[in-house]
Amino acid sequence: MSMSTRISIAMAVYNGGCFISEQLESMIRQTRLPDELVVSDNASTDLTIEIVREFAARAPFPVRLFINDSNLGVTKNFERAITECTGDIIFLSDSDDVWYPEKIEVMAQLLEINPHIAIALCDADIVDEALRPTGQRVWQRCRFLPTAETEKRMSDTGPCDPSFLAYGNAMAFRAMIKPLILPLPDSAIFKTGLHDGFIVLAATCSGTGGIGLVRKPLVAYRQHRNQMSGDCNKKKSLVHRLGVSWAARKERPRPVLLPVIERFGQHPALHDPRRAYLKEMLLHANTRYTLPRQKLKRIPLITAELVSLRYQKFSNGLITAVRDALFVE
């Protein structure tokens, strides 16, 4: 890998004193050291800031610490860390995981030798609070088993899938997409840390680049009761998943994505076919969000979306159309 490629790590922390030392030490053990670590602290009240400062004094790479005056929430904390990064490739980092030694080298190399890829994603081992293996991996637990065909399609600049599996602690992306993703959407759907899925959405929907996969785990994804993200180690039962799906049947699409898609469509590097694709996506999302409350009046709108194949292209086809016709309030 070219040493001229600068690597930044954007770490967002809040009261991470229990585990952050192990994560920081794993960065020192990398076979390819980062060129900088940018830490954004969300007004921690424990020893997190002191631990980071002590680490910065002996780290073999620059460590820049930014302390927020108040807790901005997970998404805006990551936004500040990403904003301050100066590297060509940016890795996202939580404070409670542990990186395997080859993580930076393998993922950065994948991006460097594949210029059409904007994002690299790796698998992760699920471990308990004491870093003991559970025998499970994130992709396995989330039922993501990519084939060679899937991998090829994802690496190309193809249609985006907003529901695609994405974990920030297993992600690296090119800094060139910062104008697309910043500012991160300040909306209820993203305040719980879904910035990682949004970054994937931004790169793929805008046509900036595809997704490269590293099939082996490069992160020990720690599970503990105080973590911000969901517990990957808890496999949801079929009854639970069906119950969640049924409870959501009345909800309209989230309007937060409408201005976001518009932002993608204004990207100066966007090719005309992709601009037309985003225009169609925006039209479909807006139609579904603004369906009239009278169900009979929905029929011509939903029929037009089916005939145009936009339900098939941007939603779950006939299943979503029936849901919009019968259940959405």
mmCIF file of C-alpha atoms in Angstrom:
data_model
loop_
_atom_site.group_PDB
_atom_site.id
_atom_site.type_symbol
_atom_site.label_atom_id
_atom_site.label_comp_id
_atom_site.label_asym_id
_atom_site.label_seq_id
_atom_site.Cartn_x
_atom_site.Cartn_y
_atom_site.Cartn_z
ATOM 1 C CA MET A 1 0.000 0.000 0.000
ATOM 2 C CA SER A 2 1.213 3.490 -0.846
ATOM 3 C CA MET A 3 2.498 5.276 2.220
ATOM 4 C CA SER A 4 1.391 8.543 0.604
ATOM 5 C CA THR A 5 -2.201 7.591 1.429
ATOM 6 C CA ARG A 6 -3.009 9.321 4.694
ATOM 7 C CA ILE A 7 -5.128 7.406 7.195
ATOM 8 C CA SER A 8 -7.368 9.101 9.772
ATOM 9 C CA ILE A 9 -9.347 7.493 12.580
ATOM 10 C CA ALA A 10 -12.482 9.323 13.719
ATOM 11 C CA MET A 11 -13.318 8.188 17.242
ATOM 12 C CA ALA A 12 -16.482 9.332 19.010
ATOM 13 C CA VAL A 13 -16.492 8.720 22.764
ATOM 14 C CA TYR A 14 -18.676 9.264 25.793
ATOM 15 C CA ASN A 15 -17.876 7.808 29.214
ATOM 16 C CA GLY A 16 -15.773 5.096 27.627
ATOM 17 C CA GLY A 17 -13.297 4.806 30.460
ATOM 18 C CA CYS A 18 -14.006 1.126 31.119
ATOM 19 C CA PHE A 19 -12.860 -0.105 27.712
ATOM 20 C CA ILE A 20 -11.180 2.684 25.737
ATOM 21 C CA SER A 21 -7.639 1.769 26.785
ATOM 22 C CA GLU A 22 -7.885 -1.619 25.050
ATOM 23 C CA GLN A 23 -9.159 -0.005 21.868
ATOM 24 C CA LEU A 24 -6.376 2.593 21.876
ATOM 25 C CA GLU A 25 -3.726 -0.055 22.459
ATOM 26 C CA SER A 26 -5.042 -2.052 19.504
ATOM 27 C CA MET A 27 -4.374 0.963 17.288
ATOM 28 C CA ILE A 28 -0.714 0.970 18.298
ATOM 29 C CA ARG A 29 -0.476 -2.701 17.295
ATOM 30 C CA GLN A 30 -1.644 -2.051 13.719
ATOM 31 C CA THR A 31 0.651 -3.290 10.950
ATOM 32 C CA ARG A 32 -0.089 0.004 9.189
ATOM 33 C CA LEU A 33 -0.250 2.814 11.740
ATOM 34 C CA PRO A 34 -2.730 5.641 11.205
ATOM 35 C CA ASP A 35 -1.475 9.111 10.379
ATOM 36 C CA GLU A 36 -3.762 10.650 12.967
ATOM 37 C CA LEU A 37 -6.386 9.796 15.553
ATOM 38 C CA VAL A 38 -9.148 12.366 15.999
ATOM 39 C CA VAL A 39 -11.146 11.930 19.209
ATOM 40 C CA SER A 40 -14.398 13.809 19.806
ATOM 41 C CA ASP A 41 -15.537 13.530 23.415
ATOM 42 C CA ASN A 42 -19.215 14.080 24.184
ATOM 43 C CA ALA A 43 -18.723 15.784 27.587
ATOM 44 C CA SER A 44 -17.661 12.607 29.406
ATOM 45 C CA THR A 45 -17.929 12.596 33.180
ATOM 46 C CA ASP A 46 -15.588 9.663 33.819
ATOM 47 C CA LEU A 47 -11.847 9.268 33.163
ATOM 48 C CA THR A 48 -12.136 9.067 29.363
ATOM 49 C CA ILE A 49 -10.466 12.420 28.690
ATOM 50 C CA GLU A 50 -7.553 11.678 31.029
ATOM 51 C CA ILE A 51 -7.007 8.271 29.400
ATOM 52 C CA VAL A 52 -6.952 9.791 25.915
ATOM 53 C CA ARG A 53 -4.518 12.506 26.982
ATOM 54 C CA GLU A 54 -2.186 9.964 28.561
ATOM 55 C CA PHE A 55 -2.315 7.869 25.391
ATOM 56 C CA ALA A 56 -1.662 10.921 23.190
ATOM 57 C CA ALA A 57 1.551 11.644 25.101
ATOM 58 C CA ARG A 58 3.085 8.297 24.077
ATOM 59 C CA ALA A 59 1.310 7.332 20.837
ATOM 60 C CA PRO A 60 3.511 6.911 17.729
ATOM 61 C CA PHE A 61 1.070 9.058 15.720
ATOM 62 C CA PRO A 62 -0.661 12.413 16.348
ATOM 63 C CA VAL A 63 -3.752 12.327 18.571
ATOM 64 C CA ARG A 64 -6.101 15.317 18.490
ATOM 65 C CA LEU A 65 -8.736 15.552 21.208
ATOM 66 C CA PHE A 66 -11.847 17.719 20.916
ATOM 67 C CA ILE A 67 -14.146 18.080 23.922
ATOM 68 C CA ASN A 68 -17.748 19.115 23.357
ATOM 69 C CA ASP A 69 -19.265 21.609 25.796
ATOM 70 C CA SER A 70 -22.365 19.427 26.026
ATOM 71 C CA ASN A 71 -23.527 16.019 24.862
ATOM 72 C CA LEU A 72 -24.371 16.371 21.155
ATOM 73 C CA GLY A 73 -25.671 12.838 20.673
ATOM 74 C CA VAL A 74 -23.890 9.994 18.904
ATOM 75 C CA THR A 75 -24.429 11.197 15.348
ATOM 76 C CA LYS A 76 -23.255 14.774 15.859
ATOM 77 C CA ASN A 77 -20.302 13.552 17.910
ATOM 78 C CA PHE A 78 -19.166 11.432 14.972
ATOM 79 C CA GLU A 79 -19.844 14.365 12.674
ATOM 80 C CA ARG A 80 -17.369 16.508 14.585
ATOM 81 C CA ALA A 81 -14.710 13.782 14.543
ATOM 82 C CA ILE A 82 -15.146 13.219 10.795
ATOM 83 C CA THR A 83 -15.061 16.954 10.114
ATOM 84 C CA GLU A 84 -11.682 17.290 11.827
ATOM 85 C CA CYS A 85 -10.070 14.388 9.937
ATOM 86 C CA THR A 86 -7.448 15.345 7.339
ATOM 87 C CA GLY A 87 -6.638 11.926 5.860
ATOM 88 C CA ASP A 88 -7.507 10.405 2.473
ATOM 89 C CA ILE A 89 -9.186 7.407 4.116
ATOM 90 C CA ILE A 90 -11.256 7.649 7.299
ATOM 91 C CA PHE A 91 -11.921 4.812 9.740
ATOM 92 C CA LEU A 92 -14.714 5.127 12.285
ATOM 93 C CA SER A 93 -14.063 3.916 15.806
ATOM 94 C CA ASP A 94 -16.097 3.357 18.932
ATOM 95 C CA SER A 95 -14.393 3.256 22.315
ATOM 96 C CA ASP A 96 -15.334 -0.270 23.387
ATOM 97 C CA ASP A 97 -14.108 -2.558 20.588
ATOM 98 C CA VAL A 98 -10.674 -3.965 19.783
ATOM 99 C CA TRP A 99 -9.140 -3.915 16.293
ATOM 100 C CA TYR A 100 -7.111 -6.832 14.971
ATOM 101 C CA PRO A 101 -3.555 -5.843 13.914
ATOM 102 C CA GLU A 102 -4.104 -5.992 10.143
ATOM 103 C CA LYS A 103 -7.377 -4.035 10.052
ATOM 104 C CA ILE A 104 -6.072 -0.713 8.736
ATOM 105 C CA GLU A 105 -3.642 -2.298 6.280
ATOM 106 C CA VAL A 106 -6.149 -4.707 4.714
ATOM 107 C CA MET A 107 -9.037 -2.262 4.425
ATOM 108 C CA ALA A 108 -6.955 0.675 3.195
ATOM 109 C CA GLN A 109 -5.288 -1.544 0.617
ATOM 110 C CA LEU A 110 -8.688 -2.694 -0.670
ATOM 111 C CA LEU A 111 -9.670 0.944 -1.253
ATOM 112 C CA GLU A 112 -6.353 1.856 -2.826
ATOM 113 C CA ILE A 113 -6.279 -0.911 -5.439
ATOM 114 C CA ASN A 114 -9.982 -0.506 -6.310
ATOM 115 C CA PRO A 115 -10.553 3.145 -7.259
ATOM 116 C CA HIS A 116 -14.243 2.503 -8.044
ATOM 117 C CA ILE A 117 -14.882 1.553 -4.398
ATOM 118 C CA ALA A 118 -15.735 4.332 -1.934
ATOM 119 C CA ILE A 119 -16.322 2.224 1.178
ATOM 120 C CA ALA A 120 -14.700 -0.892 2.651
ATOM 121 C CA LEU A 121 -16.583 -3.077 5.103
ATOM 122 C CA CYS A 122 -15.218 -6.029 7.055
ATOM 123 C CA ASP A 123 -16.804 -8.716 9.192
ATOM 124 C CA ALA A 124 -16.423 -8.701 12.978
ATOM 125 C CA ASP A 125 -16.229 -11.285 15.739
ATOM 126 C CA ILE A 126 -18.888 -10.883 18.416
ATOM 127 C CA VAL A 127 -17.251 -11.058 21.846
ATOM 128 C CA ASP A 128 -18.532 -10.608 25.369
ATOM 129 C CA GLU A 129 -17.617 -7.879 27.832
ATOM 130 C CA ALA A 130 -14.317 -9.613 28.695
ATOM 131 C CA LEU A 131 -13.459 -10.082 24.974
ATOM 132 C CA ARG A 132 -14.259 -13.792 25.116
ATOM 133 C CA PRO A 133 -15.432 -15.119 21.716
ATOM 134 C CA THR A 134 -19.107 -16.048 21.445
ATOM 135 C CA GLY A 135 -18.545 -18.159 18.339
ATOM 136 C CA GLN A 136 -20.604 -15.750 16.253
ATOM 137 C CA ARG A 137 -19.756 -13.136 13.647
ATOM 138 C CA VAL A 138 -21.742 -10.030 12.739
ATOM 139 C CA TRP A 139 -22.462 -11.054 9.132
ATOM 140 C CA GLN A 140 -23.574 -14.495 10.255
ATOM 141 C CA ARG A 141 -25.786 -13.100 13.000
ATOM 142 C CA CYS A 142 -27.354 -10.618 10.589
ATOM 143 C CA ARG A 143 -27.844 -13.332 7.960
ATOM 144 C CA PHE A 144 -25.553 -11.632 5.459
ATOM 145 C CA LEU A 145 -23.741 -14.321 3.466
ATOM 146 C CA PRO A 146 -22.369 -12.636 0.327
ATOM 147 C CA THR A 147 -21.797 -14.638 -2.823
ATOM 148 C CA ALA A 148 -19.220 -13.765 -5.469
ATOM 149 C CA GLU A 149 -22.038 -12.301 -7.558
ATOM 150 C CA THR A 150 -23.260 -10.177 -4.641
ATOM 151 C CA GLU A 151 -19.751 -8.969 -3.957
ATOM 152 C CA LYS A 152 -19.228 -7.989 -7.609
ATOM 153 C CA ARG A 153 -22.545 -6.125 -7.749
ATOM 154 C CA MET A 154 -21.806 -4.234 -4.540
ATOM 155 C CA SER A 155 -18.325 -3.223 -5.688
ATOM 156 C CA ASP A 156 -19.768 -1.614 -8.803
ATOM 157 C CA THR A 157 -21.583 1.684 -8.603
ATOM 158 C CA GLY A 158 -25.003 0.099 -8.683
ATOM 159 C CA PRO A 159 -28.399 0.819 -7.128
ATOM 160 C CA CYS A 160 -28.207 1.627 -3.447
ATOM 161 C CA ASP A 161 -29.986 -0.364 -0.758
ATOM 162 C CA PRO A 162 -30.768 1.748 2.337
ATOM 163 C CA SER A 163 -31.299 -1.397 4.408
ATOM 164 C CA PHE A 164 -27.814 -2.753 3.698
ATOM 165 C CA LEU A 165 -25.841 -4.022 6.660
ATOM 166 C CA ALA A 166 -23.318 -1.406 7.812
ATOM 167 C CA TYR A 167 -21.460 -1.115 11.112
ATOM 168 C CA GLY A 168 -19.269 1.934 11.650
ATOM 169 C CA ASN A 169 -16.677 0.027 13.662
ATOM 170 C CA ALA A 170 -16.109 -2.207 10.611
ATOM 171 C CA MET A 171 -16.019 0.601 8.034
ATOM 172 C CA ALA A 172 -13.489 2.721 6.175
ATOM 173 C CA PHE A 173 -14.378 5.285 3.530
ATOM 174 C CA ARG A 174 -12.727 7.773 1.215
ATOM 175 C CA ALA A 175 -12.556 11.338 2.505
ATOM 176 C CA MET A 176 -13.820 12.516 -0.895
ATOM 177 C CA ILE A 177 -17.397 11.721 0.233
ATOM 178 C CA LYS A 178 -17.237 14.143 3.193
ATOM 179 C CA PRO A 179 -19.077 16.893 1.243
ATOM 180 C CA LEU A 180 -21.893 14.395 0.678
ATOM 181 C CA ILE A 181 -22.278 13.152 4.232
ATOM 182 C CA LEU A 182 -21.662 16.350 6.189
ATOM 183 C CA PRO A 183 -23.598 17.587 7.978
ATOM 184 C CA LEU A 184 -25.006 14.243 9.070
ATOM 185 C CA PRO A 185 -28.824 14.361 9.132
ATOM 186 C CA ASP A 186 -30.033 15.663 12.479
ATOM 187 C CA SER A 187 -33.219 13.656 12.653
ATOM 188 C CA ALA A 188 -34.791 11.110 14.957
ATOM 189 C CA ILE A 189 -33.941 8.256 12.614
ATOM 190 C CA PHE A 190 -30.213 9.035 12.784
ATOM 191 C CA LYS A 191 -29.800 10.220 16.388
ATOM 192 C CA THR A 192 -29.271 6.675 17.652
ATOM 193 C CA GLY A 193 -26.106 6.221 15.639
ATOM 194 C CA LEU A 194 -27.315 5.203 12.203
ATOM 195 C CA HIS A 195 -24.710 7.500 10.681
ATOM 196 C CA ASP A 196 -22.897 4.431 9.368
ATOM 197 C CA GLY A 197 -25.820 3.306 7.233
ATOM 198 C CA PHE A 198 -26.236 6.870 6.008
ATOM 199 C CA ILE A 199 -22.605 6.989 4.860
ATOM 200 C CA VAL A 200 -23.154 3.848 2.782
ATOM 201 C CA LEU A 201 -26.341 5.364 1.405
ATOM 202 C CA ALA A 202 -24.507 8.559 0.445
ATOM 203 C CA ALA A 203 -21.698 6.856 -1.462
ATOM 204 C CA THR A 204 -23.826 4.372 -3.350
ATOM 205 C CA CYS A 205 -26.886 6.525 -4.108
ATOM 206 C CA SER A 206 -24.794 9.421 -5.362
ATOM 207 C CA GLY A 207 -22.775 7.177 -7.648
ATOM 208 C CA THR A 208 -19.535 8.181 -5.936
ATOM 209 C CA GLY A 209 -18.406 4.585 -5.480
ATOM 210 C CA GLY A 210 -19.296 1.052 -4.579
ATOM 211 C CA ILE A 211 -18.717 -1.137 -1.545
ATOM 212 C CA GLY A 212 -15.751 -3.453 -1.075
ATOM 213 C CA LEU A 213 -16.059 -6.409 1.274
ATOM 214 C CA VAL A 214 -13.419 -7.991 3.482
ATOM 215 C CA ARG A 215 -14.847 -11.396 4.306
ATOM 216 C CA LYS A 216 -12.734 -12.052 7.384
ATOM 217 C CA PRO A 217 -13.326 -10.419 10.790
ATOM 218 C CA LEU A 218 -10.969 -7.569 11.607
ATOM 219 C CA VAL A 219 -12.713 -6.312 14.757
ATOM 220 C CA ALA A 220 -13.658 -7.782 18.116
ATOM 221 C CA TYR A 221 -17.136 -6.302 18.533
ATOM 222 C CA ARG A 222 -17.656 -6.116 22.277
ATOM 223 C CA GLN A 223 -21.145 -6.675 23.698
ATOM 224 C CA HIS A 224 -21.993 -5.055 27.027
ATOM 225 C CA ARG A 225 -25.019 -3.568 28.697
ATOM 226 C CA ASN A 226 -23.951 0.079 28.369
ATOM 227 C CA GLN A 227 -23.203 0.165 24.634
ATOM 228 C CA MET A 228 -25.037 2.647 22.408
ATOM 229 C CA SER A 229 -25.818 0.282 19.538
ATOM 230 C CA GLY A 230 -28.003 -2.785 19.686
ATOM 231 C CA ASP A 231 -26.793 -6.086 21.065
ATOM 232 C CA CYS A 232 -25.726 -8.255 18.119
ATOM 233 C CA ASN A 233 -25.485 -11.238 20.410
ATOM 234 C CA LYS A 234 -29.246 -11.348 20.944
ATOM 235 C CA LYS A 235 -30.837 -13.234 18.104
ATOM 236 C CA LYS A 236 -34.369 -12.008 17.564
ATOM 237 C CA SER A 237 -37.006 -14.719 17.325
ATOM 238 C CA LEU A 238 -39.259 -15.060 14.303
ATOM 239 C CA VAL A 239 -42.221 -14.059 16.489
ATOM 240 C CA HIS A 240 -40.384 -10.909 17.606
ATOM 241 C CA ARG A 241 -39.409 -9.948 14.051
ATOM 242 C CA LEU A 242 -42.931 -10.523 12.748
ATOM 243 C CA GLY A 243 -44.310 -8.492 15.636
ATOM 244 C CA VAL A 244 -42.027 -5.549 14.853
ATOM 245 C CA SER A 245 -42.952 -5.754 11.187
ATOM 246 C CA TRP A 246 -46.671 -5.850 11.961
ATOM 247 C CA ALA A 247 -46.429 -2.919 14.381
ATOM 248 C CA ALA A 248 -44.689 -0.843 11.689
ATOM 249 C CA ARG A 249 -47.292 -1.523 9.010
ATOM 250 C CA LYS A 250 -49.056 1.815 9.632
ATOM 251 C CA GLU A 251 -45.942 3.996 9.408
ATOM 252 C CA ARG A 252 -45.197 6.165 6.412
ATOM 253 C CA PRO A 253 -41.658 6.362 4.973
ATOM 254 C CA ARG A 254 -39.329 8.579 6.964
ATOM 255 C CA PRO A 255 -39.323 12.104 5.447
ATOM 256 C CA VAL A 256 -35.727 12.620 6.601
ATOM 257 C CA LEU A 257 -34.429 10.984 3.426
ATOM 258 C CA LEU A 258 -36.125 13.441 1.069
ATOM 259 C CA PRO A 259 -33.699 16.385 1.560
ATOM 260 C CA VAL A 260 -30.824 13.922 1.790
ATOM 261 C CA ILE A 261 -31.626 12.449 -1.634
ATOM 262 C CA GLU A 262 -31.922 15.993 -2.997
ATOM 263 C CA ARG A 263 -28.443 16.718 -1.674
ATOM 264 C CA PHE A 264 -27.071 13.673 -3.486
ATOM 265 C CA GLY A 265 -28.747 14.807 -6.690
ATOM 266 C CA GLN A 266 -26.895 18.132 -6.583
ATOM 267 C CA HIS A 267 -23.454 16.543 -6.304
ATOM 268 C CA PRO A 268 -21.267 18.094 -9.051
ATOM 269 C CA ALA A 269 -19.592 14.797 -9.943
ATOM 270 C CA LEU A 270 -22.897 13.052 -10.545
ATOM 271 C CA HIS A 271 -23.401 11.553 -14.004
ATOM 272 C CA ASP A 272 -26.675 12.240 -15.794
ATOM 273 C CA PRO A 273 -28.003 8.633 -15.591
ATOM 274 C CA ARG A 274 -27.450 8.621 -11.846
ATOM 275 C CA ARG A 275 -29.130 12.029 -11.532
ATOM 276 C CA ALA A 276 -32.185 10.626 -13.300
ATOM 277 C CA TYR A 277 -32.096 7.598 -10.982
ATOM 278 C CA LEU A 278 -32.095 9.830 -7.901
ATOM 279 C CA LYS A 279 -34.916 11.929 -9.338
ATOM 280 C CA GLU A 280 -36.997 8.763 -9.667
ATOM 281 C CA MET A 281 -36.102 7.711 -6.122
ATOM 282 C CA LEU A 282 -37.121 11.116 -4.787
ATOM 283 C CA LEU A 283 -40.407 11.002 -6.685
ATOM 284 C CA HIS A 284 -41.207 7.549 -5.287
ATOM 285 C CA ALA A 285 -40.309 8.487 -1.706
ATOM 286 C CA ASN A 286 -42.327 11.697 -1.908
ATOM 287 C CA THR A 287 -45.348 9.884 -3.372
ATOM 288 C CA ARG A 288 -45.345 7.311 -0.595
ATOM 289 C CA TYR A 289 -44.861 9.932 2.132
ATOM 290 C CA THR A 290 -47.708 12.157 0.888
ATOM 291 C CA LEU A 291 -50.340 9.481 0.163
ATOM 292 C CA PRO A 292 -53.818 10.851 0.931
ATOM 293 C CA ARG A 293 -55.531 9.577 4.063
ATOM 294 C CA GLN A 294 -58.562 8.465 2.057
ATOM 295 C CA LYS A 295 -57.590 5.016 0.844
ATOM 296 C CA LEU A 296 -59.646 5.127 -2.354
ATOM 297 C CA LYS A 297 -57.708 8.206 -3.475
ATOM 298 C CA ARG A 298 -54.453 6.283 -3.091
ATOM 299 C CA ILE A 299 -55.303 3.714 -5.754
ATOM 300 C CA PRO A 300 -54.322 5.734 -8.863
ATOM 301 C CA LEU A 301 -51.099 6.950 -7.221
ATOM 302 C CA ILE A 302 -50.056 3.479 -6.106
ATOM 303 C CA THR A 303 -51.029 2.013 -9.491
ATOM 304 C CA ALA A 304 -48.870 4.583 -11.278
ATOM 305 C CA GLU A 305 -45.900 3.708 -9.062
ATOM 306 C CA LEU A 306 -46.387 0.010 -9.804
ATOM 307 C CA VAL A 307 -46.659 0.574 -13.561
ATOM 308 C CA SER A 308 -43.497 2.713 -13.506
ATOM 309 C CA LEU A 309 -41.733 -0.160 -11.635
ATOM 310 C CA ARG A 310 -40.637 2.277 -8.929
ATOM 311 C CA TYR A 311 -42.134 0.078 -6.198
ATOM 312 C CA GLN A 312 -40.023 -2.778 -7.523
ATOM 313 C CA LYS A 313 -36.897 -0.614 -7.852
ATOM 314 C CA PHE A 314 -37.004 1.369 -4.613
ATOM 315 C CA SER A 315 -39.271 -0.593 -2.250
ATOM 316 C CA ASN A 316 -40.316 -4.192 -1.711
ATOM 317 C CA GLY A 317 -42.523 -4.408 -4.780
ATOM 318 C CA LEU A 318 -46.133 -5.528 -4.479
ATOM 319 C CA ILE A 319 -45.790 -6.181 -0.733
ATOM 320 C CA THR A 320 -45.025 -2.503 -0.080
ATOM 321 C CA ALA A 321 -47.754 -1.373 -2.474
ATOM 322 C CA VAL A 322 -50.383 -3.437 -0.642
ATOM 323 C CA ARG A 323 -49.118 -2.131 2.682
ATOM 324 C CA ASP A 324 -49.412 1.468 1.456
ATOM 325 C CA ALA A 325 -52.890 0.840 0.086
ATOM 326 C CA LEU A 326 -54.389 -0.912 3.092
ATOM 327 C CA PHE A 327 -52.479 -0.161 6.279
ATOM 328 C CA VAL A 328 -50.574 3.134 6.168
ATOM 329 C CA GLU A 329 -52.364 5.871 8.097
#
